[in-house]
Each structure stands twice: as structure tokens, then as C-alpha cells.
């Protein structure tokens, strides 16, 4: 009889330790699994034919795209030239004090009204580039694209952004009703160094988890990854 009580207490203690370990491990598994998916989707480049190629906005300066935005635009132009999409959609609103919206800056670059100094490039016909001049972040921009898509009968979209942004952007686009996949750029300052890549993988892991919990934007708007 005297040996039974310690055994019962020992079993309870073991159960408690397992529960506590589970409570610690579960969040780590969720975060780790999400980080792996961010990395995995970033490596994918789906160039299936779509109704539109959507270039997510990033900073612009007086109508001239930043290096981040220009890398995305150049990739979208390549997709257009290869027949992946017949129309390119640029997105993004106007910041405080800006003359142009991000969408307008992107449109100007694609149709040849604005180019980087010393760079020659073919222009896309103006009627093949649609500027959706709304959105201060990814979610707001994609919702604006979805409204435009409903008007124009677009159903599928290939999302053009930076690799680490692909999972969250693709998920948001799907939640707006678009059939969406991603073809990220492999150029630009966000993909140049391993340190930068790791920082954005961690950042996007947090962004994906936040979006899945709240279905709202993280408001992380610098570098066009909001």
C-alpha cells in the first residue's frame, strides 16, 4: 500500500511535464513550419498562364521606381513578353507629399515614360498596363485589384513581388477571390545577401502568422512588404 502513492504522484508529474513540453514545442513547431513554408514558396516560380500579372507596389520617388519596385517591374515585363499574362496590373497608393502613386510610377516605367538612367528597354503597350492606384499595404492593394478584376472579368493572377513575400501575398490574393500563384523577382536589394534574406524570412514568418490569426495587414510597409 505504501508504494502506490508515490507511483501515482510520479505519473501525474510525468503527465504534467509532457503537457508543459507540448505547450512549449507547439508554438515552436508552428513558427518553424511557417518559416519553412515561406522559404519553400520563395523558391517556387510558377509561370502558368494567368489573366493578369500583378506587380505589388514599393517605394517610388517623383515617379521613378525604387530599386525594389524596379526589380519587380522588370520581372513583370519579362512575364508579359513570354506570354504568361496579357495584362500587367500595377498597384499602390500615394504617400504623404508624393506626386505619383506607386501604381502610376510602375505604369510609367512599363510603358516607357520612365526608365533608369542608361537603361534601354522595350515598352509594353499602354493599353496592356492597368494602374490600380489604391492600397497602402499588400492586403489593401490586392483587395483593390480584386474589385477591378470583378469589373473586367479577370479571374487568375500571377503575383510579382520579392521571394519572401510570395506566400503571404499569394494567400491574401486567394482570400480576395482571385485564383493566384507567385512568380517572384530574383533581383533587387531584398535578395542580395544571406543576412537580408534571413531577416525577411523571419519578418514574413511573423507576417503570415499574424495574417492567419487576424486576416488584417501587419502594416509593415517599408520595402513594399506591408
JSON list of N, CA, C and O in Angstrom, two decimals, residues 27-73:
[
{"chain": "A", "resi": 27, "resn": "UNK", "atom": "N", "xyz": [4.14, 25.95, -30.19]},
{"chain": "A", "resi": 27, "resn": "UNK", "atom": "CA", "xyz": [4.42, 27.22, -30.88]},
{"chain": "A", "resi": 27, "resn": "UNK", "atom": "C", "xyz": [5.69, 27.18, -31.71]},
{"chain": "A", "resi": 27, "resn": "UNK", "atom": "O", "xyz": [5.75, 27.76, -32.80]},
{"chain": "A", "resi": 28, "resn": "UNK", "atom": "N", "xyz": [6.72, 26.48, -31.21]},
{"chain": "A", "resi": 28, "resn": "UNK", "atom": "CA", "xyz": [7.96, 26.37, -31.97]},
{"chain": "A", "resi": 28, "resn": "UNK", "atom": "C", "xyz": [7.75, 25.63, -33.28]},
{"chain": "A", "resi": 28, "resn": "UNK", "atom": "O", "xyz": [8.30, 26.01, -34.32]},
{"chain": "A", "resi": 29, "resn": "UNK", "atom": "N", "xyz": [6.92, 24.57, -33.24]},
{"chain": "A", "resi": 29, "resn": "UNK", "atom": "CA", "xyz": [6.63, 23.83, -34.45]},
{"chain": "A", "resi": 29, "resn": "UNK", "atom": "C", "xyz": [5.83, 24.68, -35.44]},
{"chain": "A", "resi": 29, "resn": "UNK", "atom": "O", "xyz": [6.07, 24.63, -36.64]},
{"chain": "A", "resi": 30, "resn": "UNK", "atom": "N", "xyz": [4.89, 25.46, -34.93]},
{"chain": "A", "resi": 30, "resn": "UNK", "atom": "CA", "xyz": [4.08, 26.33, -35.80]},
{"chain": "A", "resi": 30, "resn": "UNK", "atom": "C", "xyz": [4.96, 27.38, -36.47]},
{"chain": "A", "resi": 30, "resn": "UNK", "atom": "O", "xyz": [4.89, 27.61, -37.68]},
{"chain": "A", "resi": 31, "resn": "UNK", "atom": "N", "xyz": [5.80, 28.03, -35.67]},
{"chain": "A", "resi": 31, "resn": "UNK", "atom": "CA", "xyz": [6.68, 29.06, -36.21]},
{"chain": "A", "resi": 31, "resn": "UNK", "atom": "C", "xyz": [7.67, 28.45, -37.19]},
{"chain": "A", "resi": 31, "resn": "UNK", "atom": "O", "xyz": [7.89, 28.97, -38.29]},
{"chain": "A", "resi": 32, "resn": "UNK", "atom": "N", "xyz": [8.27, 27.33, -36.80]},
{"chain": "A", "resi": 32, "resn": "UNK", "atom": "CA", "xyz": [9.24, 26.69, -37.68]},
{"chain": "A", "resi": 32, "resn": "UNK", "atom": "C", "xyz": [8.62, 26.21, -38.98]},
{"chain": "A", "resi": 32, "resn": "UNK", "atom": "O", "xyz": [9.20, 26.36, -40.05]},
{"chain": "A", "resi": 33, "resn": "UNK", "atom": "N", "xyz": [7.41, 25.62, -38.88]},
{"chain": "A", "resi": 33, "resn": "UNK", "atom": "CA", "xyz": [6.72, 25.16, -40.09]},
{"chain": "A", "resi": 33, "resn": "UNK", "atom": "C", "xyz": [6.36, 26.31, -41.01]},
{"chain": "A", "resi": 33, "resn": "UNK", "atom": "O", "xyz": [6.47, 26.19, -42.24]},
{"chain": "A", "resi": 34, "resn": "UNK", "atom": "N", "xyz": [5.96, 27.43, -40.43]},
{"chain": "A", "resi": 34, "resn": "UNK", "atom": "CA", "xyz": [5.61, 28.60, -41.24]},
{"chain": "A", "resi": 34, "resn": "UNK", "atom": "C", "xyz": [6.85, 29.18, -41.92]},
{"chain": "A", "resi": 34, "resn": "UNK", "atom": "O", "xyz": [6.82, 29.54, -43.10]},
{"chain": "A", "resi": 35, "resn": "UNK", "atom": "N", "xyz": [7.95, 29.25, -41.17]},
{"chain": "A", "resi": 35, "resn": "UNK", "atom": "CA", "xyz": [9.21, 29.75, -41.76]},
{"chain": "A", "resi": 35, "resn": "UNK", "atom": "C", "xyz": [9.65, 28.85, -42.92]},
{"chain": "A", "resi": 35, "resn": "UNK", "atom": "O", "xyz": [10.11, 29.35, -43.96]},
{"chain": "A", "resi": 36, "resn": "UNK", "atom": "N", "xyz": [9.48, 27.56, -42.75]},
{"chain": "A", "resi": 36, "resn": "UNK", "atom": "CA", "xyz": [9.84, 26.64, -43.84]},
{"chain": "A", "resi": 36, "resn": "UNK", "atom": "C", "xyz": [8.96, 26.88, -45.06]},
{"chain": "A", "resi": 36, "resn": "UNK", "atom": "O", "xyz": [9.45, 26.88, -46.19]},
{"chain": "A", "resi": 37, "resn": "UNK", "atom": "N", "xyz": [7.66, 27.12, -44.86]},
{"chain": "A", "resi": 37, "resn": "UNK", "atom": "CA", "xyz": [6.77, 27.38, -45.98]},
{"chain": "A", "resi": 37, "resn": "UNK", "atom": "C", "xyz": [7.12, 28.70, -46.67]},
{"chain": "A", "resi": 37, "resn": "UNK", "atom": "O", "xyz": [7.07, 28.79, -47.91]},
{"chain": "A", "resi": 38, "resn": "UNK", "atom": "N", "xyz": [7.49, 29.72, -45.90]},
{"chain": "A", "resi": 38, "resn": "UNK", "atom": "CA", "xyz": [7.93, 30.98, -46.51]},
{"chain": "A", "resi": 38, "resn": "UNK", "atom": "C", "xyz": [9.13, 30.73, -47.40]},
{"chain": "A", "resi": 38, "resn": "UNK", "atom": "O", "xyz": [9.19, 31.20, -48.55]},
{"chain": "A", "resi": 39, "resn": "UNK", "atom": "N", "xyz": [10.10, 29.99, -46.89]},
{"chain": "A", "resi": 39, "resn": "UNK", "atom": "CA", "xyz": [11.30, 29.66, -47.65]},
{"chain": "A", "resi": 39, "resn": "UNK", "atom": "C", "xyz": [10.96, 28.79, -48.86]},
{"chain": "A", "resi": 39, "resn": "UNK", "atom": "O", "xyz": [11.47, 29.01, -49.97]},
{"chain": "A", "resi": 40, "resn": "UNK", "atom": "N", "xyz": [10.10, 27.81, -48.68]},
{"chain": "A", "resi": 40, "resn": "UNK", "atom": "CA", "xyz": [9.74, 26.88, -49.75]},
{"chain": "A", "resi": 40, "resn": "UNK", "atom": "C", "xyz": [9.03, 27.59, -50.90]},
{"chain": "A", "resi": 40, "resn": "UNK", "atom": "O", "xyz": [9.39, 27.42, -52.08]},
{"chain": "A", "resi": 41, "resn": "UNK", "atom": "N", "xyz": [8.04, 28.40, -50.57]},
{"chain": "A", "resi": 41, "resn": "UNK", "atom": "CA", "xyz": [7.29, 29.12, -51.61]},
{"chain": "A", "resi": 41, "resn": "UNK", "atom": "C", "xyz": [8.18, 30.16, -52.29]},
{"chain": "A", "resi": 41, "resn": "UNK", "atom": "O", "xyz": [8.05, 30.41, -53.48]},
{"chain": "A", "resi": 42, "resn": "UNK", "atom": "N", "xyz": [9.12, 30.74, -51.54]},
{"chain": "A", "resi": 42, "resn": "UNK", "atom": "CA", "xyz": [10.03, 31.72, -52.13]},
{"chain": "A", "resi": 42, "resn": "UNK", "atom": "C", "xyz": [10.87, 31.11, -53.24]},
{"chain": "A", "resi": 42, "resn": "UNK", "atom": "O", "xyz": [11.28, 31.81, -54.17]},
{"chain": "A", "resi": 43, "resn": "UNK", "atom": "N", "xyz": [11.12, 29.82, -53.18]},
{"chain": "A", "resi": 43, "resn": "UNK", "atom": "CA", "xyz": [11.94, 29.15, -54.18]},
{"chain": "A", "resi": 43, "resn": "UNK", "atom": "C", "xyz": [11.15, 28.77, -55.43]},
{"chain": "A", "resi": 43, "resn": "UNK", "atom": "O", "xyz": [11.73, 28.36, -56.44]},
{"chain": "A", "resi": 44, "resn": "UNK", "atom": "N", "xyz": [9.83, 28.88, -55.37]},
{"chain": "A", "resi": 44, "resn": "UNK", "atom": "CA", "xyz": [8.98, 28.49, -56.48]},
{"chain": "A", "resi": 44, "resn": "UNK", "atom": "C", "xyz": [8.80, 29.65, -57.46]},
{"chain": "A", "resi": 44, "resn": "UNK", "atom": "O", "xyz": [8.81, 30.81, -57.06]},
{"chain": "A", "resi": 45, "resn": "UNK", "atom": "N", "xyz": [8.65, 29.33, -58.71]},
{"chain": "A", "resi": 45, "resn": "UNK", "atom": "CA", "xyz": [8.41, 30.34, -59.75]},
{"chain": "A", "resi": 45, "resn": "UNK", "atom": "C", "xyz": [7.39, 29.76, -60.71]},
{"chain": "A", "resi": 45, "resn": "UNK", "atom": "O", "xyz": [7.73, 29.06, -61.65]},
{"chain": "A", "resi": 46, "resn": "UNK", "atom": "N", "xyz": [6.12, 30.04, -60.45]},
{"chain": "A", "resi": 46, "resn": "UNK", "atom": "CA", "xyz": [5.02, 29.48, -61.24]},
{"chain": "A", "resi": 46, "resn": "UNK", "atom": "C", "xyz": [4.67, 30.45, -62.37]},
{"chain": "A", "resi": 46, "resn": "UNK", "atom": "O", "xyz": [4.14, 31.53, -62.12]},
{"chain": "A", "resi": 47, "resn": "UNK", "atom": "N", "xyz": [4.98, 30.04, -63.58]},
{"chain": "A", "resi": 47, "resn": "UNK", "atom": "CA", "xyz": [4.71, 30.89, -64.75]},
{"chain": "A", "resi": 47, "resn": "UNK", "atom": "C", "xyz": [3.56, 30.34, -65.59]},
{"chain": "A", "resi": 47, "resn": "UNK", "atom": "O", "xyz": [3.53, 30.50, -66.80]},
{"chain": "A", "resi": 48, "resn": "UNK", "atom": "N", "xyz": [2.61, 29.72, -64.91]},
{"chain": "A", "resi": 48, "resn": "UNK", "atom": "CA", "xyz": [1.39, 29.31, -65.60]},
{"chain": "A", "resi": 48, "resn": "UNK", "atom": "C", "xyz": [0.67, 30.54, -66.14]},
{"chain": "A", "resi": 48, "resn": "UNK", "atom": "O", "xyz": [0.71, 31.62, -65.54]},
{"chain": "A", "resi": 49, "resn": "UNK", "atom": "N", "xyz": [-0.01, 30.37, -67.28]},
{"chain": "A", "resi": 49, "resn": "UNK", "atom": "CA", "xyz": [-0.70, 31.49, -67.90]},
{"chain": "A", "resi": 49, "resn": "UNK", "atom": "C", "xyz": [-1.82, 32.02, -67.00]},
{"chain": "A", "resi": 49, "resn": "UNK", "atom": "O", "xyz": [-2.61, 31.25, -66.45]},
{"chain": "A", "resi": 50, "resn": "UNK", "atom": "N", "xyz": [-1.87, 33.33, -66.84]},
{"chain": "A", "resi": 50, "resn": "UNK", "atom": "CA", "xyz": [-2.87, 33.98, -65.99]},
{"chain": "A", "resi": 50, "resn": "UNK", "atom": "C", "xyz": [-3.50, 35.14, -66.74]},
{"chain": "A", "resi": 50, "resn": "UNK", "atom": "O", "xyz": [-2.96, 35.62, -67.75]},
{"chain": "A", "resi": 51, "resn": "UNK", "atom": "N", "xyz": [-4.64, 35.60, -66.26]},
{"chain": "A", "resi": 51, "resn": "UNK", "atom": "CA", "xyz": [-5.29, 36.76, -66.86]},
{"chain": "A", "resi": 51, "resn": "UNK", "atom": "C", "xyz": [-4.43, 38.01, -66.68]},
{"chain": "A", "resi": 51, "resn": "UNK", "atom": "O", "xyz": [-4.32, 38.84, -67.59]},
{"chain": "A", "resi": 52, "resn": "UNK", "atom": "N", "xyz": [-3.84, 38.15, -65.51]},
{"chain": "A", "resi": 52, "resn": "UNK", "atom": "CA", "xyz": [-3.06, 39.35, -65.21]},
{"chain": "A", "resi": 52, "resn": "UNK", "atom": "C", "xyz": [-1.80, 38.99, -64.42]},
{"chain": "A", "resi": 52, "resn": "UNK", "atom": "O", "xyz": [-1.75, 37.97, -63.73]},
{"chain": "A", "resi": 53, "resn": "UNK", "atom": "N", "xyz": [-0.79, 39.85, -64.55]},
{"chain": "A", "resi": 53, "resn": "UNK", "atom": "CA", "xyz": [0.37, 39.82, -63.67]},
{"chain": "A", "resi": 53, "resn": "UNK", "atom": "C", "xyz": [0.25, 41.04, -62.77]},
{"chain": "A", "resi": 53, "resn": "UNK", "atom": "O", "xyz": [0.15, 42.17, -63.25]},
{"chain": "A", "resi": 54, "resn": "UNK", "atom": "N", "xyz": [0.22, 40.82, -61.47]},
{"chain": "A", "resi": 54, "resn": "UNK", "atom": "CA", "xyz": [0.04, 41.90, -60.51]},
{"chain": "A", "resi": 54, "resn": "UNK", "atom": "C", "xyz": [1.38, 42.25, -59.89]},
{"chain": "A", "resi": 54, "resn": "UNK", "atom": "O", "xyz": [2.00, 41.41, -59.23]},
{"chain": "A", "resi": 55, "resn": "UNK", "atom": "N", "xyz": [1.84, 43.48, -60.10]},
{"chain": "A", "resi": 55, "resn": "UNK", "atom": "CA", "xyz": [3.10, 43.95, -59.53]},
{"chain": "A", "resi": 55, "resn": "UNK", "atom": "C", "xyz": [2.79, 44.68, -58.23]},
{"chain": "A", "resi": 55, "resn": "UNK", "atom": "O", "xyz": [2.21, 45.77, -58.24]},
{"chain": "A", "resi": 56, "resn": "UNK", "atom": "N", "xyz": [3.17, 44.08, -57.12]},
{"chain": "A", "resi": 56, "resn": "UNK", "atom": "CA", "xyz": [2.91, 44.73, -55.84]},
{"chain": "A", "resi": 56, "resn": "UNK", "atom": "C", "xyz": [3.80, 45.95, -55.68]},
{"chain": "A", "resi": 56, "resn": "UNK", "atom": "O", "xyz": [4.97, 45.95, -56.06]},
{"chain": "A", "resi": 57, "resn": "UNK", "atom": "N", "xyz": [3.23, 46.99, -55.11]},
{"chain": "A", "resi": 57, "resn": "UNK", "atom": "CA", "xyz": [3.91, 48.28, -55.03]},
{"chain": "A", "resi": 57, "resn": "UNK", "atom": "C", "xyz": [5.05, 48.32, -54.03]},
{"chain": "A", "resi": 57, "resn": "UNK", "atom": "O", "xyz": [5.15, 47.50, -53.12]},
{"chain": "A", "resi": 58, "resn": "UNK", "atom": "N", "xyz": [5.93, 49.28, -54.23]},
{"chain": "A", "resi": 58, "resn": "UNK", "atom": "CA", "xyz": [7.03, 49.58, -53.32]},
{"chain": "A", "resi": 58, "resn": "UNK", "atom": "C", "xyz": [7.34, 51.06, -53.52]},
{"chain": "A", "resi": 58, "resn": "UNK", "atom": "O", "xyz": [6.69, 51.74, -54.32]},
{"chain": "A", "resi": 59, "resn": "UNK", "atom": "N", "xyz": [8.32, 51.56, -52.83]},
{"chain": "A", "resi": 59, "resn": "UNK", "atom": "CA", "xyz": [8.60, 52.99, -52.84]},
{"chain": "A", "resi": 59, "resn": "UNK", "atom": "C", "xyz": [8.90, 53.51, -54.25]},
{"chain": "A", "resi": 59, "resn": "UNK", "atom": "O", "xyz": [9.46, 52.81, -55.09]},
{"chain": "A", "resi": 60, "resn": "UNK", "atom": "N", "xyz": [8.50, 54.77, -54.46]},
{"chain": "A", "resi": 60, "resn": "UNK", "atom": "CA", "xyz": [8.84, 55.48, -55.69]},
{"chain": "A", "resi": 60, "resn": "UNK", "atom": "C", "xyz": [9.18, 56.91, -55.31]},
{"chain": "A", "resi": 60, "resn": "UNK", "atom": "O", "xyz": [8.74, 57.41, -54.28]},
{"chain": "A", "resi": 61, "resn": "UNK", "atom": "N", "xyz": [9.98, 57.55, -56.15]},
{"chain": "A", "resi": 61, "resn": "UNK", "atom": "CA", "xyz": [10.47, 58.89, -55.84]},
{"chain": "A", "resi": 61, "resn": "UNK", "atom": "C", "xyz": [10.22, 59.80, -57.04]},
{"chain": "A", "resi": 61, "resn": "UNK", "atom": "O", "xyz": [10.92, 59.71, -58.05]},
{"chain": "A", "resi": 62, "resn": "UNK", "atom": "N", "xyz": [9.20, 60.62, -56.93]},
{"chain": "A", "resi": 62, "resn": "UNK", "atom": "CA", "xyz": [8.87, 61.53, -58.02]},
{"chain": "A", "resi": 62, "resn": "UNK", "atom": "C", "xyz": [8.52, 60.82, -59.31]},
{"chain": "A", "resi": 62, "resn": "UNK", "atom": "O", "xyz": [8.82, 61.32, -60.40]},
{"chain": "A", "resi": 63, "resn": "UNK", "atom": "N", "xyz": [7.91, 59.67, -59.21]},
{"chain": "A", "resi": 63, "resn": "UNK", "atom": "CA", "xyz": [7.54, 58.90, -60.40]},
{"chain": "A", "resi": 63, "resn": "UNK", "atom": "C", "xyz": [8.59, 57.90, -60.83]},
{"chain": "A", "resi": 63, "resn": "UNK", "atom": "O", "xyz": [8.35, 57.11, -61.75]},
{"chain": "A", "resi": 64, "resn": "UNK", "atom": "N", "xyz": [9.74, 57.91, -60.18]},
{"chain": "A", "resi": 64, "resn": "UNK", "atom": "CA", "xyz": [10.81, 56.96, -60.51]},
{"chain": "A", "resi": 64, "resn": "UNK", "atom": "C", "xyz": [10.77, 55.81, -59.50]},
{"chain": "A", "resi": 64, "resn": "UNK", "atom": "O", "xyz": [10.89, 56.03, -58.30]},
{"chain": "A", "resi": 65, "resn": "UNK", "atom": "N", "xyz": [10.63, 54.57, -59.96]},
{"chain": "A", "resi": 65, "resn": "UNK", "atom": "CA", "xyz": [10.56, 53.45, -59.03]},
{"chain": "A", "resi": 65, "resn": "UNK", "atom": "C", "xyz": [11.87, 53.27, -58.25]},
{"chain": "A", "resi": 65, "resn": "UNK", "atom": "O", "xyz": [12.95, 53.53, -58.76]},
{"chain": "A", "resi": 66, "resn": "UNK", "atom": "N", "xyz": [11.73, 52.86, -57.01]},
{"chain": "A", "resi": 66, "resn": "UNK", "atom": "CA", "xyz": [12.90, 52.47, -56.22]},
{"chain": "A", "resi": 66, "resn": "UNK", "atom": "C", "xyz": [13.51, 51.21, -56.82]},
{"chain": "A", "resi": 66, "resn": "UNK", "atom": "O", "xyz": [12.92, 50.56, -57.70]},
{"chain": "A", "resi": 67, "resn": "UNK", "atom": "N", "xyz": [14.67, 50.84, -56.35]},
{"chain": "A", "resi": 67, "resn": "UNK", "atom": "CA", "xyz": [15.32, 49.62, -56.86]},
{"chain": "A", "resi": 67, "resn": "UNK", "atom": "C", "xyz": [14.46, 48.39, -56.61]},
{"chain": "A", "resi": 67, "resn": "UNK", "atom": "O", "xyz": [14.42, 47.47, -57.43]},
{"chain": "A", "resi": 68, "resn": "UNK", "atom": "N", "xyz": [13.79, 48.35, -55.46]},
{"chain": "A", "resi": 68, "resn": "UNK", "atom": "CA", "xyz": [12.92, 47.22, -55.14]},
{"chain": "A", "resi": 68, "resn": "UNK", "atom": "C", "xyz": [11.78, 47.13, -56.15]},
{"chain": "A", "resi": 68, "resn": "UNK", "atom": "O", "xyz": [11.50, 46.06, -56.71]},
{"chain": "A", "resi": 69, "resn": "UNK", "atom": "N", "xyz": [11.12, 48.26, -56.40]},
{"chain": "A", "resi": 69, "resn": "UNK", "atom": "CA", "xyz": [9.98, 48.27, -57.32]},
{"chain": "A", "resi": 69, "resn": "UNK", "atom": "C", "xyz": [10.45, 48.01, -58.75]},
{"chain": "A", "resi": 69, "resn": "UNK", "atom": "O", "xyz": [9.79, 47.27, -59.51]},
{"chain": "A", "resi": 70, "resn": "UNK", "atom": "N", "xyz": [11.58, 48.57, -59.13]},
{"chain": "A", "resi": 70, "resn": "UNK", "atom": "CA", "xyz": [12.06, 48.37, -60.50]},
{"chain": "A", "resi": 70, "resn": "UNK", "atom": "C", "xyz": [12.36, 46.90, -60.78]},
{"chain": "A", "resi": 70, "resn": "UNK", "atom": "O", "xyz": [12.09, 46.38, -61.87]},
{"chain": "A", "resi": 71, "resn": "UNK", "atom": "N", "xyz": [12.90, 46.19, -59.79]},
{"chain": "A", "resi": 71, "resn": "UNK", "atom": "CA", "xyz": [13.18, 44.76, -59.97]},
{"chain": "A", "resi": 71, "resn": "UNK", "atom": "C", "xyz": [11.88, 44.00, -60.22]},
{"chain": "A", "resi": 71, "resn": "UNK", "atom": "O", "xyz": [11.83, 43.09, -61.06]},
{"chain": "A", "resi": 72, "resn": "UNK", "atom": "N", "xyz": [10.83, 44.35, -59.52]},
{"chain": "A", "resi": 72, "resn": "UNK", "atom": "CA", "xyz": [9.53, 43.70, -59.73]},
{"chain": "A", "resi": 72, "resn": "UNK", "atom": "C", "xyz": [8.96, 44.03, -61.10]},
{"chain": "A", "resi": 72, "resn": "UNK", "atom": "O", "xyz": [8.42, 43.16, -61.79]},
{"chain": "A", "resi": 73, "resn": "UNK", "atom": "N", "xyz": [9.07, 45.28, -61.50]},
{"chain": "A", "resi": 73, "resn": "UNK", "atom": "CA", "xyz": [8.55, 45.70, -62.80]},
{"chain": "A", "resi": 73, "resn": "UNK", "atom": "C", "xyz": [9.28, 44.99, -63.94]},
{"chain": "A", "resi": 73, "resn": "UNK", "atom": "O", "xyz": [8.65, 44.55, -64.91]}
]
